[in-house]
Tab-separated table of C-alpha atoms in Angstrom:
chain	number	residue	atom	x	y	z
A	1	UNK	CA	94.596	90.044	126.017
A	2	UNK	CA	95.994	90.611	129.447
A	3	UNK	CA	93.858	91.613	132.403
A	4	UNK	CA	96.591	93.957	133.651
A	5	UNK	CA	99.296	95.637	131.618
A	6	UNK	CA	102.000	94.457	134.015
A	7	UNK	CA	101.224	90.823	133.187
A	8	UNK	CA	102.403	91.214	129.601
A	9	UNK	CA	105.943	91.929	130.808
A	10	UNK	CA	106.071	88.474	132.410
A	11	UNK	CA	105.309	86.720	129.136
A	12	UNK	CA	108.647	85.924	127.491
A	13	UNK	CA	107.151	85.540	124.013
A	14	UNK	CA	105.563	88.989	124.281
A	15	UNK	CA	108.920	90.465	125.278
A	16	UNK	CA	110.654	88.626	122.423
A	17	UNK	CA	108.088	89.836	119.869
A	18	UNK	CA	108.332	93.396	121.180
A	19	UNK	CA	112.108	93.255	120.878
A	20	UNK	CA	111.839	91.959	117.301
A	21	UNK	CA	109.463	94.788	116.360
A	22	UNK	CA	111.751	97.366	117.954
A	23	UNK	CA	114.777	95.987	116.103
A	24	UNK	CA	112.853	95.980	112.836
A	25	UNK	CA	111.903	99.635	113.341
A	26	UNK	CA	115.512	100.517	114.132
A	27	UNK	CA	116.763	98.586	111.116
A	28	UNK	CA	114.204	100.052	108.725
A	29	UNK	CA	113.680	103.632	109.867
A	30	UNK	CA	116.307	104.806	112.332
A	31	UNK	CA	119.360	103.511	110.474
A	32	UNK	CA	117.977	104.818	107.193
A	33	UNK	CA	117.549	108.287	108.657
A	34	UNK	CA	121.050	108.192	110.151
A	35	UNK	CA	122.604	107.154	106.835
A	36	UNK	CA	120.603	109.804	105.024
A	37	UNK	CA	121.763	112.472	107.484
A	38	UNK	CA	125.399	111.387	107.184
A	39	UNK	CA	125.181	111.082	103.372
A	40	UNK	CA	126.640	107.578	103.380
A	41	UNK	CA	125.398	104.410	101.781
A	42	UNK	CA	123.955	101.717	104.007
A	43	UNK	CA	126.003	98.996	102.336
A	44	UNK	CA	129.316	100.754	102.969
A	45	UNK	CA	128.438	101.588	106.562
A	46	UNK	CA	127.201	98.093	107.457
A	47	UNK	CA	129.784	96.019	105.623
A	48	UNK	CA	131.682	95.256	108.824
A	49	UNK	CA	128.724	95.329	111.225
A	50	UNK	CA	128.345	91.710	112.236
A	51	UNK	CA	125.937	92.583	115.047
A	52	UNK	CA	123.298	93.517	112.468
A	53	UNK	CA	123.749	90.126	110.851
A	54	UNK	CA	123.264	88.455	114.225
A	55	UNK	CA	120.092	90.470	114.837
A	56	UNK	CA	118.711	89.411	111.463
A	57	UNK	CA	119.545	85.818	112.309
A	58	UNK	CA	117.604	86.142	115.544
A	59	UNK	CA	114.595	87.224	113.478
A	60	UNK	CA	114.581	83.710	112.053
A	61	UNK	CA	113.598	82.467	115.496
A	62	UNK	CA	110.201	83.959	114.878
A	63	UNK	CA	109.785	81.811	111.778
A	64	UNK	CA	110.835	78.770	113.785
A	65	UNK	CA	108.176	79.629	116.343
A	66	UNK	CA	105.568	79.699	113.574
A	67	UNK	CA	106.735	76.297	112.323
A	68	UNK	CA	106.328	74.902	115.823
A	69	UNK	CA	102.823	76.342	115.983
A	70	UNK	CA	101.945	74.672	112.674
A	71	UNK	CA	103.191	71.332	114.008
A	72	UNK	CA	101.085	71.564	117.151
A	73	UNK	CA	97.934	72.669	115.313
A	74	UNK	CA	97.570	70.852	111.990
A	75	UNK	CA	94.272	72.644	111.329
A	76	UNK	CA	96.193	75.849	110.687
A	77	UNK	CA	98.333	74.016	108.131
A	78	UNK	CA	95.184	72.851	106.327
A	79	UNK	CA	93.901	76.441	106.221
A	80	UNK	CA	97.249	77.715	104.896
A	81	UNK	CA	97.308	75.048	102.174
A	82	UNK	CA	93.755	75.954	101.176
A	83	UNK	CA	94.689	79.621	100.967
A	84	UNK	CA	97.692	78.749	98.781
A	85	UNK	CA	95.451	76.802	96.415
A	86	UNK	CA	93.007	79.708	96.304
A	87	UNK	CA	95.764	82.225	95.598
A	88	UNK	CA	96.978	80.096	92.712
A	89	UNK	CA	93.540	79.954	91.063
A	90	UNK	CA	92.899	83.672	91.636
A	91	UNK	CA	96.294	84.493	90.084
A	92	UNK	CA	95.503	82.419	86.976
A	93	UNK	CA	92.121	84.122	86.687
A	94	UNK	CA	93.799	87.521	86.964
A	95	UNK	CA	96.312	86.616	84.235
A	96	UNK	CA	93.488	85.411	81.996
A	97	UNK	CA	91.571	88.666	82.543
A	98	UNK	CA	94.658	90.724	81.738
A	99	UNK	CA	95.147	88.764	78.508
A	100	UNK	CA	91.484	89.281	77.547
A	101	UNK	CA	91.632	93.015	78.277
A	102	UNK	CA	94.874	93.276	76.279
A	103	UNK	CA	93.355	91.442	73.299
A	104	UNK	CA	90.264	93.633	73.279
A	105	UNK	CA	92.356	96.785	73.665
A	106	UNK	CA	94.089	95.938	70.366
A	107	UNK	CA	90.782	95.813	68.489
C-alpha cells in the first residue's frame, strides 16, 4: 500500500504489472471484440502478427519474477509444496467419492 497515489508510479514493478494486466485485457477482450465485429477468425488475423508473440513472451518475465521470489524466500516454496501435496490427496479423495457415488447409483 502506498501512502500517496503518485508514489505507485515510481515503482517500476507496479508499472510493469499494470502494463501486463492492460496487455492481457487487450489480448483477451479488445481483440476478441474487434475480430467478432470484423467477422474474421483470430488465428487468420494474427498469423503474421509477431508483436503479439513478443508481448506474450514478455509475460514470461512475470513468471521469472515469481521464481526469483521463491529463491529469496524458501518459506514460500515450503508452503507451495505443502499445498501441492494437499491438492493431490484431496483429488484422490474426490475420485474415490465419485466412484462410490457411481457404484451406489447403479444399485
